Amino acid sequence: MNSLALINEFLGMPPNNASSHGYQIDHILEFCHWFMATLFVGWSAFFIYVLLRFRKGRQPVADHGGVRSGISTHLEFSVVLIEAVLLLGFAIPLWGKRVNQFPPGKEALLVHVVAQQFSFNYHLPGADGQFARRDVNLVSNSNPLGIDPNDPAGKDDIVTTGELHVPVNRPVIAELSSKDVIHDFFLPSMRIAGDAIPGSLIPVWFTPVKTGTDEVICGQLCGLGHYGMKGTLVVDTPQDYQAWLKERAELAGTQTTPPAPTQRPPGEPIGGAAPGTISPPGAPKPPNADAQGAGASPHPAQQLHNAAPAASPTP
Ligand SMILES: [Cu+2]
């Protein structure tokens, strides 16, 4: 990136853009931030100047005539003009491209993203390009998406949880939906995010231009385990992607499915509790919870949590 990325970096924005449209988004954000910084400094300087210039010592009697020069009008008109150019010339066309100009279906890779508390499931159509029918009544531990086992289109379908593989330099259309609450499928490195809403199918698209592994994050506070709702996006070379598809197809018959995240106690992240995790009220106690008090002193946050119910006044 160029030196203008200074503000984006300072604000903690992810530096690792790996999508074809991400540079445009980064540039417009950089420009907006510099523009806002300039306005902030300009207006602050003007404010301080006015405080000094029109202080009571120098201006004991108010001048009801007010400002006679047109400079403030020109300044305000320039600000409005720049904002209009930003909005009409850059922001709206960029947004229009994201929501209206989807890549043609043949060229793009279509994946169904089904969010649930607290993970993302991915459904790929397999070699035939046909998605199997999904039915909520068929959802079980071993069939988290409720795929109809009798649908011939589903024989080669691939379902994964937590990890999404895509090939580099090919547009990806992700159709977002949710099994429970509103989640948000956020790929920081792809500069894309879209809400996953129960009962809706929301498409988003991106073209990865760099191979590598990046994060998938849930961008909506979706429950106690929201903080643990992270996944992985792997951008493969076309050869690696084909190898991965082959591996998944071979695994499909033999794999043992881990317990679905809905079966975990609320608040427990996938892959075991993180250090210092506080169990939500009502969650089953871990087996060593009582032993903890006898030995080493518990985590301060845990102490607070334990003390809270006793300290609360009884009605
Ligand atoms: Cu979520």
JSON list of C-alpha atoms in Angstrom, two decimals, residues 140-268:
[
{"chain": "A", "resi": 140, "resn": "SER", "atom": "CA", "xyz": [-29.63, -33.59, 12.92]},
{"chain": "A", "resi": 141, "resn": "ASN", "atom": "CA", "xyz": [-26.20, -33.86, 14.55]},
{"chain": "A", "resi": 142, "resn": "SER", "atom": "CA", "xyz": [-24.81, -35.72, 11.57]},
{"chain": "A", "resi": 143, "resn": "ASN", "atom": "CA", "xyz": [-26.72, -33.61, 9.02]},
{"chain": "A", "resi": 144, "resn": "PRO", "atom": "CA", "xyz": [-26.35, -30.02, 10.25]},
{"chain": "A", "resi": 145, "resn": "LEU", "atom": "CA", "xyz": [-27.84, -28.54, 7.08]},
{"chain": "A", "resi": 146, "resn": "GLY", "atom": "CA", "xyz": [-30.75, -30.96, 6.70]},
{"chain": "A", "resi": 147, "resn": "ILE", "atom": "CA", "xyz": [-29.66, -32.23, 3.28]},
{"chain": "A", "resi": 148, "resn": "ASP", "atom": "CA", "xyz": [-32.15, -34.64, 1.73]},
{"chain": "A", "resi": 149, "resn": "PRO", "atom": "CA", "xyz": [-30.31, -38.01, 1.49]},
{"chain": "A", "resi": 150, "resn": "ASN", "atom": "CA", "xyz": [-32.69, -39.15, -1.26]},
{"chain": "A", "resi": 151, "resn": "ASP", "atom": "CA", "xyz": [-31.93, -36.23, -3.57]},
{"chain": "A", "resi": 152, "resn": "PRO", "atom": "CA", "xyz": [-29.58, -37.46, -6.33]},
{"chain": "A", "resi": 153, "resn": "ALA", "atom": "CA", "xyz": [-28.16, -33.91, -6.66]},
{"chain": "A", "resi": 154, "resn": "GLY", "atom": "CA", "xyz": [-26.74, -34.30, -3.16]},
{"chain": "A", "resi": 155, "resn": "LYS", "atom": "CA", "xyz": [-24.58, -37.36, -3.83]},
{"chain": "A", "resi": 156, "resn": "ASP", "atom": "CA", "xyz": [-21.52, -35.24, -4.60]},
{"chain": "A", "resi": 157, "resn": "ASP", "atom": "CA", "xyz": [-22.34, -32.23, -2.42]},
{"chain": "A", "resi": 158, "resn": "ILE", "atom": "CA", "xyz": [-19.69, -31.08, 0.02]},
{"chain": "A", "resi": 159, "resn": "VAL", "atom": "CA", "xyz": [-20.52, -29.76, 3.47]},
{"chain": "A", "resi": 160, "resn": "THR", "atom": "CA", "xyz": [-17.86, -28.31, 5.72]},
{"chain": "A", "resi": 161, "resn": "THR", "atom": "CA", "xyz": [-17.96, -26.43, 9.01]},
{"chain": "A", "resi": 162, "resn": "GLY", "atom": "CA", "xyz": [-15.55, -23.70, 10.00]},
{"chain": "A", "resi": 163, "resn": "GLU", "atom": "CA", "xyz": [-13.28, -23.81, 6.96]},
{"chain": "A", "resi": 164, "resn": "LEU", "atom": "CA", "xyz": [-14.07, -22.50, 3.49]},
{"chain": "A", "resi": 165, "resn": "HIS", "atom": "CA", "xyz": [-11.76, -23.23, 0.57]},
{"chain": "A", "resi": 166, "resn": "VAL", "atom": "CA", "xyz": [-11.91, -21.11, -2.59]},
{"chain": "A", "resi": 167, "resn": "PRO", "atom": "CA", "xyz": [-9.66, -20.97, -5.65]},
{"chain": "A", "resi": 168, "resn": "VAL", "atom": "CA", "xyz": [-7.67, -17.81, -6.36]},
{"chain": "A", "resi": 169, "resn": "ASN", "atom": "CA", "xyz": [-8.68, -15.41, -9.18]},
{"chain": "A", "resi": 170, "resn": "ARG", "atom": "CA", "xyz": [-12.19, -16.77, -9.52]},
{"chain": "A", "resi": 171, "resn": "PRO", "atom": "CA", "xyz": [-15.25, -14.83, -8.38]},
{"chain": "A", "resi": 172, "resn": "VAL", "atom": "CA", "xyz": [-17.07, -16.38, -5.43]},
{"chain": "A", "resi": 173, "resn": "ILE", "atom": "CA", "xyz": [-20.75, -15.81, -4.76]},
{"chain": "A", "resi": 174, "resn": "ALA", "atom": "CA", "xyz": [-21.72, -16.66, -1.20]},
{"chain": "A", "resi": 175, "resn": "GLU", "atom": "CA", "xyz": [-25.44, -16.96, -0.47]},
{"chain": "A", "resi": 176, "resn": "LEU", "atom": "CA", "xyz": [-25.97, -16.27, 3.20]},
{"chain": "A", "resi": 177, "resn": "SER", "atom": "CA", "xyz": [-28.65, -17.67, 5.44]},
{"chain": "A", "resi": 178, "resn": "SER", "atom": "CA", "xyz": [-28.98, -18.60, 9.09]},
{"chain": "A", "resi": 179, "resn": "LYS", "atom": "CA", "xyz": [-30.48, -21.43, 11.11]},
{"chain": "A", "resi": 180, "resn": "ASP", "atom": "CA", "xyz": [-31.18, -19.44, 14.25]},
{"chain": "A", "resi": 181, "resn": "VAL", "atom": "CA", "xyz": [-30.40, -15.75, 14.85]},
{"chain": "A", "resi": 182, "resn": "ILE", "atom": "CA", "xyz": [-28.91, -12.95, 12.75]},
{"chain": "A", "resi": 183, "resn": "HIS", "atom": "CA", "xyz": [-25.20, -13.45, 12.12]},
{"chain": "A", "resi": 184, "resn": "ASP", "atom": "CA", "xyz": [-22.85, -11.56, 9.84]},
{"chain": "A", "resi": 185, "resn": "PHE", "atom": "CA", "xyz": [-20.46, -13.31, 7.48]},
{"chain": "A", "resi": 186, "resn": "PHE", "atom": "CA", "xyz": [-17.42, -11.04, 7.58]},
{"chain": "A", "resi": 187, "resn": "LEU", "atom": "CA", "xyz": [-14.26, -11.68, 5.57]},
{"chain": "A", "resi": 188, "resn": "PRO", "atom": "CA", "xyz": [-11.90, -8.83, 6.56]},
{"chain": "A", "resi": 189, "resn": "SER", "atom": "CA", "xyz": [-9.22, -9.78, 4.04]},
{"chain": "A", "resi": 190, "resn": "MET", "atom": "CA", "xyz": [-11.84, -9.79, 1.24]},
{"chain": "A", "resi": 191, "resn": "ARG", "atom": "CA", "xyz": [-13.35, -6.47, 2.39]},
{"chain": "A", "resi": 192, "resn": "ILE", "atom": "CA", "xyz": [-16.78, -8.04, 2.35]},
{"chain": "A", "resi": 193, "resn": "ALA", "atom": "CA", "xyz": [-19.50, -8.60, 4.93]},
{"chain": "A", "resi": 194, "resn": "GLY", "atom": "CA", "xyz": [-23.14, -9.59, 4.74]},
{"chain": "A", "resi": 195, "resn": "ASP", "atom": "CA", "xyz": [-25.81, -10.37, 7.30]},
{"chain": "A", "resi": 196, "resn": "ALA", "atom": "CA", "xyz": [-27.02, -13.95, 7.52]},
{"chain": "A", "resi": 197, "resn": "ILE", "atom": "CA", "xyz": [-30.69, -13.70, 8.43]},
{"chain": "A", "resi": 198, "resn": "PRO", "atom": "CA", "xyz": [-33.08, -16.61, 9.10]},
{"chain": "A", "resi": 199, "resn": "GLY", "atom": "CA", "xyz": [-35.57, -16.91, 6.24]},
{"chain": "A", "resi": 200, "resn": "SER", "atom": "CA", "xyz": [-33.51, -14.77, 3.84]},
{"chain": "A", "resi": 201, "resn": "LEU", "atom": "CA", "xyz": [-30.98, -15.63, 1.18]},
{"chain": "A", "resi": 202, "resn": "ILE", "atom": "CA", "xyz": [-28.50, -12.77, 0.86]},
{"chain": "A", "resi": 203, "resn": "PRO", "atom": "CA", "xyz": [-25.80, -13.00, -1.82]},
{"chain": "A", "resi": 204, "resn": "VAL", "atom": "CA", "xyz": [-22.40, -11.32, -1.54]},
{"chain": "A", "resi": 205, "resn": "TRP", "atom": "CA", "xyz": [-19.48, -11.73, -3.89]},
{"chain": "A", "resi": 206, "resn": "PHE", "atom": "CA", "xyz": [-15.73, -11.24, -4.01]},
{"chain": "A", "resi": 207, "resn": "THR", "atom": "CA", "xyz": [-12.76, -12.30, -6.11]},
{"chain": "A", "resi": 208, "resn": "PRO", "atom": "CA", "xyz": [-9.72, -13.46, -4.13]},
{"chain": "A", "resi": 209, "resn": "VAL", "atom": "CA", "xyz": [-6.47, -12.36, -5.75]},
{"chain": "A", "resi": 210, "resn": "LYS", "atom": "CA", "xyz": [-3.95, -13.73, -3.23]},
{"chain": "A", "resi": 211, "resn": "THR", "atom": "CA", "xyz": [-3.52, -17.24, -1.93]},
{"chain": "A", "resi": 212, "resn": "GLY", "atom": "CA", "xyz": [-3.31, -17.72, 1.81]},
{"chain": "A", "resi": 213, "resn": "THR", "atom": "CA", "xyz": [-5.30, -18.29, 4.97]},
{"chain": "A", "resi": 214, "resn": "ASP", "atom": "CA", "xyz": [-7.41, -15.58, 6.56]},
{"chain": "A", "resi": 215, "resn": "GLU", "atom": "CA", "xyz": [-10.10, -15.18, 9.16]},
{"chain": "A", "resi": 216, "resn": "VAL", "atom": "CA", "xyz": [-13.85, -15.46, 8.84]},
{"chain": "A", "resi": 217, "resn": "ILE", "atom": "CA", "xyz": [-15.61, -13.59, 11.62]},
{"chain": "A", "resi": 218, "resn": "CYS", "atom": "CA", "xyz": [-19.20, -13.24, 12.74]},
{"chain": "A", "resi": 219, "resn": "GLY", "atom": "CA", "xyz": [-19.88, -9.50, 12.64]},
{"chain": "A", "resi": 220, "resn": "GLN", "atom": "CA", "xyz": [-23.13, -9.47, 14.63]},
{"chain": "A", "resi": 221, "resn": "LEU", "atom": "CA", "xyz": [-23.43, -10.02, 18.35]},
{"chain": "A", "resi": 222, "resn": "CYS", "atom": "CA", "xyz": [-25.33, -13.30, 18.03]},
{"chain": "A", "resi": 223, "resn": "GLY", "atom": "CA", "xyz": [-25.22, -14.78, 21.51]},
{"chain": "A", "resi": 224, "resn": "LEU", "atom": "CA", "xyz": [-22.94, -15.75, 24.38]},
{"chain": "A", "resi": 225, "resn": "GLY", "atom": "CA", "xyz": [-20.55, -17.68, 22.16]},
{"chain": "A", "resi": 226, "resn": "HIS", "atom": "CA", "xyz": [-20.33, -14.93, 19.55]},
{"chain": "A", "resi": 227, "resn": "TYR", "atom": "CA", "xyz": [-16.69, -14.18, 20.43]},
{"chain": "A", "resi": 228, "resn": "GLY", "atom": "CA", "xyz": [-15.76, -17.73, 19.48]},
{"chain": "A", "resi": 229, "resn": "MET", "atom": "CA", "xyz": [-17.58, -17.66, 16.14]},
{"chain": "A", "resi": 230, "resn": "LYS", "atom": "CA", "xyz": [-14.48, -17.58, 13.99]},
{"chain": "A", "resi": 231, "resn": "GLY", "atom": "CA", "xyz": [-13.54, -19.63, 10.99]},
{"chain": "A", "resi": 232, "resn": "THR", "atom": "CA", "xyz": [-10.95, -19.88, 8.29]},
{"chain": "A", "resi": 233, "resn": "LEU", "atom": "CA", "xyz": [-10.94, -18.85, 4.67]},
{"chain": "A", "resi": 234, "resn": "VAL", "atom": "CA", "xyz": [-8.31, -20.66, 2.62]},
{"chain": "A", "resi": 235, "resn": "VAL", "atom": "CA", "xyz": [-7.55, -19.25, -0.83]},
{"chain": "A", "resi": 236, "resn": "ASP", "atom": "CA", "xyz": [-5.94, -22.07, -2.82]},
{"chain": "A", "resi": 237, "resn": "THR", "atom": "CA", "xyz": [-4.17, -22.23, -6.14]},
{"chain": "A", "resi": 238, "resn": "PRO", "atom": "CA", "xyz": [-6.46, -23.93, -8.72]},
{"chain": "A", "resi": 239, "resn": "GLN", "atom": "CA", "xyz": [-4.43, -27.17, -8.34]},
{"chain": "A", "resi": 240, "resn": "ASP", "atom": "CA", "xyz": [-4.67, -27.13, -4.55]},
{"chain": "A", "resi": 241, "resn": "TYR", "atom": "CA", "xyz": [-8.38, -26.39, -4.78]},
{"chain": "A", "resi": 242, "resn": "GLN", "atom": "CA", "xyz": [-8.99, -29.39, -7.05]},
{"chain": "A", "resi": 243, "resn": "ALA", "atom": "CA", "xyz": [-6.95, -31.55, -4.65]},
{"chain": "A", "resi": 244, "resn": "TRP", "atom": "CA", "xyz": [-9.05, -30.28, -1.74]},
{"chain": "A", "resi": 245, "resn": "LEU", "atom": "CA", "xyz": [-12.30, -31.01, -3.62]},
{"chain": "A", "resi": 246, "resn": "LYS", "atom": "CA", "xyz": [-11.08, -34.54, -4.34]},
{"chain": "A", "resi": 247, "resn": "GLU", "atom": "CA", "xyz": [-10.10, -35.06, -0.71]},
{"chain": "A", "resi": 248, "resn": "ARG", "atom": "CA", "xyz": [-13.49, -33.82, 0.51]},
{"chain": "A", "resi": 249, "resn": "ALA", "atom": "CA", "xyz": [-15.32, -36.05, -1.96]},
{"chain": "A", "resi": 250, "resn": "GLU", "atom": "CA", "xyz": [-13.35, -39.06, -0.70]},
{"chain": "A", "resi": 251, "resn": "LEU", "atom": "CA", "xyz": [-13.93, -38.10, 2.93]},
{"chain": "A", "resi": 252, "resn": "ALA", "atom": "CA", "xyz": [-17.65, -37.57, 2.40]},
{"chain": "A", "resi": 253, "resn": "GLY", "atom": "CA", "xyz": [-18.42, -41.28, 2.74]},
{"chain": "A", "resi": 254, "resn": "THR", "atom": "CA", "xyz": [-16.14, -42.07, 5.68]},
{"chain": "A", "resi": 255, "resn": "GLN", "atom": "CA", "xyz": [-16.02, -38.96, 7.83]},
{"chain": "A", "resi": 256, "resn": "THR", "atom": "CA", "xyz": [-17.39, -38.91, 11.34]},
{"chain": "A", "resi": 257, "resn": "THR", "atom": "CA", "xyz": [-19.12, -35.66, 12.07]},
{"chain": "A", "resi": 258, "resn": "PRO", "atom": "CA", "xyz": [-18.28, -33.80, 15.28]},
{"chain": "A", "resi": 259, "resn": "PRO", "atom": "CA", "xyz": [-21.21, -32.85, 17.50]},
{"chain": "A", "resi": 260, "resn": "ALA", "atom": "CA", "xyz": [-23.12, -29.97, 16.03]},
{"chain": "A", "resi": 261, "resn": "PRO", "atom": "CA", "xyz": [-22.44, -26.65, 17.76]},
{"chain": "A", "resi": 262, "resn": "THR", "atom": "CA", "xyz": [-26.06, -26.43, 18.89]},
{"chain": "A", "resi": 263, "resn": "GLN", "atom": "CA", "xyz": [-25.35, -29.39, 21.17]},
{"chain": "A", "resi": 264, "resn": "ARG", "atom": "CA", "xyz": [-22.66, -27.51, 23.05]},
{"chain": "A", "resi": 265, "resn": "PRO", "atom": "CA", "xyz": [-23.48, -25.62, 26.21]},
{"chain": "A", "resi": 266, "resn": "PRO", "atom": "CA", "xyz": [-24.29, -21.98, 25.45]},
{"chain": "A", "resi": 267, "resn": "GLY", "atom": "CA", "xyz": [-21.22, -19.80, 25.43]},
{"chain": "A", "resi": 268, "resn": "GLU", "atom": "CA", "xyz": [-18.72, -22.53, 24.82]}
]
